[in-house]
CSV table of C-alpha atoms in Angstrom, one decimal:
chain,number,residue,atom,x,y,z
O,5,UNK,CA,61.2,-19.6,-189.9
O,6,UNK,CA,57.4,-20.1,-190.0
O,7,UNK,CA,55.3,-19.0,-193.0
O,8,UNK,CA,53.3,-15.9,-192.1
O,9,UNK,CA,50.5,-14.4,-194.1
O,10,UNK,CA,50.8,-10.6,-194.5
O,11,UNK,CA,47.6,-8.7,-195.2
O,12,UNK,CA,47.2,-5.7,-197.5
O,13,UNK,CA,47.7,-3.1,-194.8
O,14,UNK,CA,50.8,-4.8,-193.5
O,15,UNK,CA,52.3,-4.9,-196.9
O,16,UNK,CA,51.6,-1.2,-197.6
O,17,UNK,CA,53.1,-0.1,-194.2
O,18,UNK,CA,56.2,-2.2,-194.8
O,19,UNK,CA,56.7,-0.4,-198.2
O,20,UNK,CA,56.2,3.0,-196.5
O,21,UNK,CA,58.7,2.2,-193.7
O,22,UNK,CA,61.3,1.0,-196.2
O,23,UNK,CA,60.8,4.2,-198.2
O,24,UNK,CA,61.2,6.4,-195.1
O,25,UNK,CA,64.3,4.6,-194.1
O,26,UNK,CA,66.1,4.7,-197.4
O,27,UNK,CA,65.4,8.2,-198.8
O,28,UNK,CA,64.1,11.7,-197.7
O,29,UNK,CA,62.9,13.2,-201.0
O,30,UNK,CA,59.4,11.7,-200.8
O,31,UNK,CA,57.6,12.4,-197.6
O,32,UNK,CA,53.8,12.4,-198.3
O,33,UNK,CA,52.5,8.9,-197.5
O,34,UNK,CA,49.0,9.9,-196.4
O,35,UNK,CA,46.0,8.0,-197.7
O,36,UNK,CA,45.1,9.3,-201.1
O,37,UNK,CA,48.6,10.6,-201.9
O,38,UNK,CA,50.2,9.6,-205.3
O,39,UNK,CA,53.1,7.7,-203.7
O,40,UNK,CA,50.9,5.8,-201.4
O,41,UNK,CA,48.6,4.9,-204.3
O,42,UNK,CA,51.7,3.6,-206.2
O,43,UNK,CA,52.5,1.4,-203.2
O,44,UNK,CA,48.9,0.1,-202.8
O,45,UNK,CA,48.7,-1.1,-206.4
O,46,UNK,CA,51.3,-3.9,-206.1
O,47,UNK,CA,50.3,-4.5,-202.5
O,48,UNK,CA,46.9,-5.7,-203.7
O,49,UNK,CA,48.6,-8.3,-206.0
O,50,UNK,CA,51.0,-9.4,-203.3
O,51,UNK,CA,48.2,-9.8,-200.8
O,52,UNK,CA,46.4,-12.0,-203.3
O,53,UNK,CA,49.5,-14.0,-203.8
O,54,UNK,CA,49.8,-14.6,-200.0
O,55,UNK,CA,46.2,-15.8,-199.9
O,56,UNK,CA,46.7,-18.2,-202.8
O,57,UNK,CA,49.9,-19.7,-201.3
O,58,UNK,CA,48.1,-20.1,-197.9
O,59,UNK,CA,45.1,-21.8,-199.5
O,60,UNK,CA,47.5,-24.0,-201.5
O,61,UNK,CA,49.3,-25.1,-198.3
O,62,UNK,CA,46.0,-25.9,-196.6
O,63,UNK,CA,45.1,-28.2,-199.5
O,64,UNK,CA,48.6,-29.6,-200.0
O,65,UNK,CA,49.6,-30.5,-196.4
O,66,UNK,CA,46.7,-33.0,-195.8
O,67,UNK,CA,47.1,-34.5,-199.2
O,68,UNK,CA,50.8,-35.0,-198.6
O,69,UNK,CA,50.1,-36.7,-195.3
O,70,UNK,CA,47.4,-38.9,-196.8
O,71,UNK,CA,49.7,-39.9,-199.7
O,72,UNK,CA,52.6,-40.7,-197.3
O,73,UNK,CA,50.3,-43.2,-195.5
O,74,UNK,CA,48.6,-44.5,-198.6
O,75,UNK,CA,45.2,-43.0,-197.8
O,76,UNK,CA,43.7,-42.2,-201.2
O,77,UNK,CA,40.0,-41.4,-201.4
O,78,UNK,CA,38.0,-44.6,-201.4
O,79,UNK,CA,36.3,-45.5,-204.7
O,80,UNK,CA,32.5,-45.8,-205.0
O,81,UNK,CA,30.8,-49.1,-204.1
O,82,UNK,CA,27.8,-51.1,-205.3
O,83,UNK,CA,24.6,-51.4,-203.2
O,84,UNK,CA,23.6,-54.9,-202.2
O,85,UNK,CA,20.9,-56.7,-200.2
O,86,UNK,CA,18.4,-59.5,-200.4
O,87,UNK,CA,15.4,-60.2,-202.6
O,88,UNK,CA,12.8,-62.8,-201.6
O,89,UNK,CA,11.5,-65.1,-204.3
O,90,UNK,CA,8.0,-66.4,-203.5
O,91,UNK,CA,6.4,-69.6,-204.9
O,92,UNK,CA,2.7,-69.8,-205.5
O,93,UNK,CA,2.4,-72.5,-203.0
O,94,UNK,CA,4.8,-74.9,-201.2
O,95,UNK,CA,6.5,-76.5,-204.1
O,96,UNK,CA,7.0,-80.2,-204.4
O,97,UNK,CA,10.3,-79.9,-206.2
O,98,UNK,CA,13.4,-77.8,-205.8
O,99,UNK,CA,13.6,-74.5,-207.7
O,100,UNK,CA,17.0,-73.1,-208.7
O,101,UNK,CA,17.5,-69.3,-208.8
O,102,UNK,CA,20.5,-68.9,-211.1
O,103,UNK,CA,23.5,-66.6,-210.4
O,104,UNK,CA,23.3,-63.4,-212.4
O,105,UNK,CA,19.5,-63.4,-212.7
O,106,UNK,CA,18.5,-59.8,-213.3
O,107,UNK,CA,15.8,-57.9,-211.3
O,108,UNK,CA,14.3,-54.5,-212.0
O,109,UNK,CA,12.8,-52.0,-209.7
O,110,UNK,CA,9.5,-50.0,-210.0
O,111,UNK,CA,10.8,-46.5,-209.5
O,112,UNK,CA,14.0,-46.3,-211.6
O,113,UNK,CA,16.0,-47.9,-214.4
O,114,UNK,CA,18.6,-49.4,-212.0
O,115,UNK,CA,19.0,-53.2,-212.4
O,116,UNK,CA,20.2,-55.8,-209.9
O,117,UNK,CA,21.6,-59.3,-210.3
O,118,UNK,CA,21.8,-62.3,-207.9
O,119,UNK,CA,25.4,-62.9,-206.8
O,120,UNK,CA,25.1,-66.7,-206.2
O,121,UNK,CA,22.7,-69.4,-207.2
O,122,UNK,CA,20.2,-70.4,-204.5
O,123,UNK,CA,17.8,-73.2,-204.3
O,124,UNK,CA,14.2,-73.0,-203.1
O,125,UNK,CA,13.9,-76.4,-201.3
O,126,UNK,CA,10.8,-78.6,-201.9
O,127,UNK,CA,8.1,-77.9,-199.3
O,128,UNK,CA,9.0,-74.3,-198.8
O,129,UNK,CA,7.4,-71.2,-200.1
O,130,UNK,CA,10.2,-68.6,-200.4
O,131,UNK,CA,14.0,-68.2,-200.5
O,132,UNK,CA,16.1,-65.1,-200.0
O,133,UNK,CA,18.9,-64.4,-202.6
O,134,UNK,CA,21.7,-61.9,-202.2
O,135,UNK,CA,21.6,-59.3,-205.0
O,136,UNK,CA,24.0,-56.5,-206.1
O,137,UNK,CA,23.1,-53.4,-208.0
O,138,UNK,CA,24.5,-53.2,-211.6
O,139,UNK,CA,24.9,-49.4,-211.2
O,140,UNK,CA,27.6,-48.3,-208.9
O,141,UNK,CA,27.0,-45.6,-206.2
O,142,UNK,CA,24.1,-44.4,-204.1
O,143,UNK,CA,21.7,-44.8,-207.1
O,144,UNK,CA,21.6,-48.5,-206.3
O,145,UNK,CA,20.2,-48.0,-202.8
O,146,UNK,CA,16.5,-49.0,-202.6
O,147,UNK,CA,13.7,-48.8,-200.1
O,148,UNK,CA,11.6,-51.8,-199.0
O,149,UNK,CA,9.5,-53.4,-201.6
O,150,UNK,CA,10.6,-51.7,-204.8
O,151,UNK,CA,12.6,-54.6,-206.3
O,152,UNK,CA,9.6,-56.5,-207.7
O,153,UNK,CA,10.1,-57.1,-211.4
O,154,UNK,CA,11.8,-60.2,-212.8
O,155,UNK,CA,13.8,-60.0,-216.0
O,156,UNK,CA,12.3,-63.4,-217.1
O,157,UNK,CA,9.9,-65.9,-215.7
O,158,UNK,CA,11.0,-68.7,-213.4
O,159,UNK,CA,8.8,-71.8,-213.1
O,160,UNK,CA,6.6,-71.7,-210.0
O,161,UNK,CA,8.0,-68.3,-208.9
O,162,UNK,CA,5.0,-65.9,-208.7
O,163,UNK,CA,6.5,-62.7,-207.1
O,164,UNK,CA,9.6,-61.1,-205.7
O,165,UNK,CA,10.3,-58.3,-203.3
O,166,UNK,CA,13.0,-57.0,-201.1
O,167,UNK,CA,11.9,-57.3,-197.5
O,168,UNK,CA,14.5,-54.9,-196.3
O,169,UNK,CA,16.2,-51.9,-197.9
O,170,UNK,CA,19.0,-52.5,-200.3
O,171,UNK,CA,21.9,-50.4,-198.9
O,172,UNK,CA,25.7,-49.9,-199.1
O,173,UNK,CA,25.8,-48.1,-202.4
O,174,UNK,CA,28.2,-45.1,-201.9
O,175,UNK,CA,29.8,-42.5,-204.1
O,176,UNK,CA,33.4,-41.4,-204.0
O,177,UNK,CA,34.7,-40.8,-200.5
O,178,UNK,CA,34.5,-37.1,-199.4
O,179,UNK,CA,37.4,-35.3,-197.7
O,180,UNK,CA,35.6,-35.2,-194.3
O,181,UNK,CA,35.1,-39.0,-194.6
O,182,UNK,CA,38.8,-39.5,-195.4
O,183,UNK,CA,39.8,-37.4,-192.5
O,184,UNK,CA,37.7,-39.5,-190.1
O,185,UNK,CA,39.1,-42.7,-191.6
O,186,UNK,CA,42.6,-41.4,-191.2
O,187,UNK,CA,42.0,-40.6,-187.5
O,188,UNK,CA,40.9,-44.2,-187.0
O,189,UNK,CA,44.1,-45.3,-188.8
O,190,UNK,CA,46.2,-43.3,-186.3
O,191,UNK,CA,44.5,-44.9,-183.3
O,192,UNK,CA,45.2,-48.3,-184.9
O,193,UNK,CA,49.0,-47.8,-185.1
O,194,UNK,CA,49.4,-49.5,-181.7
O,195,UNK,CA,48.3,-52.9,-182.8
O,196,UNK,CA,46.6,-55.4,-180.6
O,197,UNK,CA,44.2,-52.8,-179.1
O,198,UNK,CA,40.4,-52.7,-179.5
O,199,UNK,CA,40.5,-49.7,-181.8
O,200,UNK,CA,43.1,-51.3,-184.0
O,201,UNK,CA,41.0,-54.5,-184.3
O,202,UNK,CA,38.0,-52.5,-185.3
O,203,UNK,CA,39.9,-50.6,-187.9
O,204,UNK,CA,41.4,-53.8,-189.3
O,205,UNK,CA,37.9,-55.4,-189.6
O,206,UNK,CA,36.7,-52.4,-191.6
O,207,UNK,CA,39.5,-52.8,-194.1
O,208,UNK,CA,37.9,-56.0,-195.5
O,209,UNK,CA,36.2,-55.7,-198.9
O,210,UNK,CA,34.8,-58.1,-201.6
O,211,UNK,CA,35.4,-57.0,-205.2
O,212,UNK,CA,33.8,-58.1,-208.4
O,213,UNK,CA,35.6,-59.3,-211.6
O,214,UNK,CA,36.4,-55.7,-212.6
O,215,UNK,CA,38.0,-55.0,-209.2
O,216,UNK,CA,35.2,-52.7,-208.0
O,217,UNK,CA,33.9,-53.0,-204.4
O,218,UNK,CA,30.8,-55.1,-204.2
O,219,UNK,CA,30.7,-55.6,-200.4
O,220,UNK,CA,32.4,-53.9,-197.5
O,221,UNK,CA,32.2,-53.8,-193.6
O,222,UNK,CA,29.8,-51.1,-192.3
O,223,UNK,CA,29.9,-51.8,-188.6
O,224,UNK,CA,31.9,-53.8,-186.0
O,225,UNK,CA,31.0,-55.1,-182.6
O,226,UNK,CA,33.6,-56.3,-180.0
O,227,UNK,CA,33.2,-58.7,-177.1
O,228,UNK,CA,36.5,-59.3,-175.3
O,229,UNK,CA,38.0,-61.0,-172.3
O,230,UNK,CA,41.3,-62.4,-171.0
O,231,UNK,CA,43.0,-64.0,-173.9
O,232,UNK,CA,40.2,-63.8,-176.4
O,233,UNK,CA,38.3,-61.3,-178.5
O,234,UNK,CA,35.1,-61.9,-180.5
O,235,UNK,CA,34.7,-59.6,-183.5
O,236,UNK,CA,31.3,-59.3,-185.1
O,237,UNK,CA,31.0,-57.6,-188.5
O,238,UNK,CA,28.0,-56.4,-190.6
O,239,UNK,CA,28.2,-56.0,-194.4
O,240,UNK,CA,27.1,-53.2,-196.7
O,241,UNK,CA,24.2,-55.4,-197.9
O,242,UNK,CA,23.2,-56.9,-194.6
O,243,UNK,CA,24.5,-60.2,-193.2
O,244,UNK,CA,28.1,-60.5,-194.4
O,245,UNK,CA,29.1,-63.1,-197.0
O,246,UNK,CA,31.5,-65.9,-196.0
O,247,UNK,CA,34.2,-64.2,-198.3
O,248,UNK,CA,33.9,-60.9,-196.4
O,249,UNK,CA,34.2,-62.7,-193.0
O,250,UNK,CA,37.3,-64.7,-194.3
O,251,UNK,CA,39.0,-61.5,-195.5
O,252,UNK,CA,38.4,-59.7,-192.2
O,253,UNK,CA,39.8,-62.7,-190.3
O,254,UNK,CA,42.9,-62.7,-192.5
O,255,UNK,CA,43.6,-59.0,-192.1
O,256,UNK,CA,43.3,-59.3,-188.3
O,257,UNK,CA,45.4,-62.5,-188.1
O,258,UNK,CA,48.0,-61.7,-190.8
O,259,UNK,CA,49.9,-64.3,-192.8
O,260,UNK,CA,51.1,-64.9,-196.3
O,261,UNK,CA,48.9,-63.3,-199.0
O,262,UNK,CA,49.0,-65.6,-202.0
O,263,UNK,CA,47.5,-62.9,-204.3
O,264,UNK,CA,50.3,-60.4,-203.7
O,265,UNK,CA,53.1,-62.7,-202.5
O,266,UNK,CA,53.6,-60.6,-199.4
O,267,UNK,CA,53.5,-61.2,-195.7
O,268,UNK,CA,50.7,-59.3,-193.9
O,269,UNK,CA,51.7,-58.4,-190.3
O,270,UNK,CA,48.2,-58.6,-188.8
O,271,UNK,CA,46.6,-56.6,-186.0
O,272,UNK,CA,45.9,-59.0,-183.1
O,273,UNK,CA,48.1,-59.2,-180.1
O,274,UNK,CA,50.3,-62.2,-179.5
O,275,UNK,CA,48.6,-65.0,-177.6
O,276,UNK,CA,45.1,-63.5,-178.1
O,277,UNK,CA,42.5,-65.6,-179.9
O,278,UNK,CA,40.4,-63.4,-182.3
O,279,UNK,CA,37.4,-64.9,-184.0
O,280,UNK,CA,35.4,-63.0,-186.7
O,281,UNK,CA,31.7,-63.8,-186.9
O,282,UNK,CA,28.7,-62.3,-188.6
O,283,UNK,CA,26.5,-59.9,-186.6
O,284,UNK,CA,23.1,-61.3,-185.9
O,285,UNK,CA,20.1,-59.4,-187.2
O,286,UNK,CA,17.7,-58.7,-184.4
O,287,UNK,CA,14.2,-58.0,-185.7
O,288,UNK,CA,12.0,-55.6,-183.8
O,289,UNK,CA,8.3,-55.9,-184.3
O,290,UNK,CA,6.0,-52.8,-184.0
O,291,UNK,CA,2.3,-52.4,-183.3
O,292,UNK,CA,1.5,-48.7,-183.9
O,293,UNK,CA,-1.6,-46.6,-184.1
O,294,UNK,CA,-1.5,-43.8,-186.6
O,295,UNK,CA,-3.6,-40.7,-187.0
O,296,UNK,CA,-3.2,-39.0,-190.4
O,297,UNK,CA,-4.1,-35.5,-191.5
O,298,UNK,CA,-6.7,-37.0,-193.8
O,299,UNK,CA,-7.7,-40.3,-195.3
O,300,UNK,CA,-5.7,-39.8,-198.5
O,301,UNK,CA,-2.6,-40.6,-196.5
O,302,UNK,CA,-3.9,-44.0,-195.4
O,303,UNK,CA,-2.1,-45.9,-198.1
O,304,UNK,CA,0.3,-48.9,-198.5
O,305,UNK,CA,3.0,-46.4,-199.8
O,306,UNK,CA,2.9,-44.4,-196.5
O,307,UNK,CA,3.2,-47.6,-194.5
O,308,UNK,CA,6.2,-48.7,-196.6
O,309,UNK,CA,7.7,-45.3,-196.1
O,310,UNK,CA,7.3,-45.6,-192.3
O,311,UNK,CA,8.7,-49.1,-192.4
O,312,UNK,CA,11.8,-47.9,-194.3
O,313,UNK,CA,12.3,-45.0,-191.9
O,314,UNK,CA,12.1,-47.2,-188.8
O,315,UNK,CA,14.5,-49.7,-190.4
O,316,UNK,CA,17.1,-47.1,-191.2
O,317,UNK,CA,16.8,-45.7,-187.7
O,318,UNK,CA,17.2,-49.0,-186.0
O,319,UNK,CA,20.1,-49.8,-188.3
O,320,UNK,CA,21.9,-46.7,-187.1
O,321,UNK,CA,21.9,-47.8,-183.4
O,322,UNK,CA,25.4,-48.9,-182.6
O,323,UNK,CA,26.4,-52.0,-180.7
O,324,UNK,CA,25.8,-51.7,-176.9
O,325,UNK,CA,23.5,-48.7,-177.3
O,326,UNK,CA,19.8,-48.3,-177.2
O,327,UNK,CA,17.1,-46.2,-178.7
O,328,UNK,CA,14.1,-44.7,-176.9
O,329,UNK,CA,10.5,-44.8,-177.9
O,330,UNK,CA,10.5,-41.0,-178.0
O,331,UNK,CA,13.2,-41.1,-180.7
O,332,UNK,CA,11.2,-43.7,-182.8
O,333,UNK,CA,8.1,-41.5,-182.4
O,334,UNK,CA,9.9,-38.5,-183.8
O,335,UNK,CA,11.0,-40.6,-186.8
O,336,UNK,CA,7.4,-41.6,-187.6
O,337,UNK,CA,6.1,-38.1,-187.1
O,338,UNK,CA,8.6,-36.8,-189.6
O,339,UNK,CA,6.7,-38.7,-192.3
O,340,UNK,CA,4.4,-36.3,-194.3
O,341,UNK,CA,0.8,-36.8,-193.4
O,342,UNK,CA,1.3,-38.3,-189.9
O,343,UNK,CA,-0.2,-36.2,-187.1
O,344,UNK,CA,-0.1,-38.7,-184.2
O,345,UNK,CA,1.5,-42.0,-183.4
O,346,UNK,CA,1.1,-44.4,-180.5
O,347,UNK,CA,3.6,-47.3,-179.9
O,348,UNK,CA,2.4,-50.4,-178.2
O,349,UNK,CA,5.6,-50.7,-176.3
O,350,UNK,CA,7.1,-48.9,-173.3
O,351,UNK,CA,10.7,-50.0,-172.9
O,352,UNK,CA,13.7,-48.8,-175.0
O,353,UNK,CA,15.1,-51.0,-177.7
O,354,UNK,CA,18.6,-52.3,-176.8
O,355,UNK,CA,21.3,-53.5,-179.2
O,356,UNK,CA,23.8,-56.1,-178.0
O,357,UNK,CA,27.5,-56.2,-179.2
O,358,UNK,CA,26.8,-59.0,-181.6
O,359,UNK,CA,23.5,-57.7,-182.9
O,360,UNK,CA,22.2,-55.2,-185.4
O,361,UNK,CA,18.6,-53.9,-185.2
O,362,UNK,CA,16.3,-54.0,-188.1
O,363,UNK,CA,12.6,-53.9,-188.8
O,364,UNK,CA,10.5,-57.0,-188.2
O,365,UNK,CA,6.7,-57.1,-188.5
O,366,UNK,CA,5.0,-53.8,-188.7
O,367,UNK,CA,1.3,-53.7,-187.8
O,368,UNK,CA,-0.5,-50.4,-188.4
O,369,UNK,CA,-3.9,-49.5,-187.0
O,370,UNK,CA,-5.4,-46.3,-188.6
O,371,UNK,CA,-7.1,-44.0,-186.1
């Protein structure tokens, strides 16, 4: 028998019908009568009990399903990205940027640290180093150009900056996000299919020494043909690290996991070659003309805000899709102070399966 929620009126009428069927001494059940009032008092509490049980079931059933399939809420993750170290001039000797070197930002107290040591080769003027926020969650996300303070001086390094936003920082997963992830899991139950390979690639993560997520897969592109499937992944901090690529490949292929001592079944179909590669960043250059409400908006800060908005919009374009100039124009016009924008391009911007769009050079002409 299914569970049915009875409302207040139904509960009162059921009491009255029972009273009519079992005795004949009390006959006045009209609204306002003493007997009906005595029935209505417990009916209020019973109605509340029905509502509480119903709401409890609505919460408990999804949780029970998620628990059965090991789908707990995902923990928060650190933001990551790249910081560019500039030398005063082309150096005549190599400069080592050590791992763990701390970097500060202009607009908050959040700190960042380089993940690996990198070397600025002799004869070059800059080097990009992968950095991770030291504060977990969305607080670590940063716009273009705000990471500009070094914790200590490095010989021959004159300035630093992040040429692209630092992204990937996330808080605890929400219930709606878990629901969407569970739906993707259901589509992956039939392994060997494209949806299952996409889901498997998204399972790859890189953790730090404390077991917290430092890097994860944010998007997946697929190029398939008879007997092969090329999988392209993009990390939470941009171009994925070799470790993230290796973990995605292992989850798809399956095999013996030395860390757990268990056999991992894998997701690819038998006889199908699957190769995981990094998504290539496709820079899009813009020449735009801007008319502002007044001259006080013609600042570098506004230009950086426009650059960040365009970058985030391009980053949201999925593999195989395109974005129109009209959509980009809307993005720029949403920036406070912009009254008119003209793009020096006419065609839509397309994103291939193995590419991710991001901002390249932005040239602004003030009208």
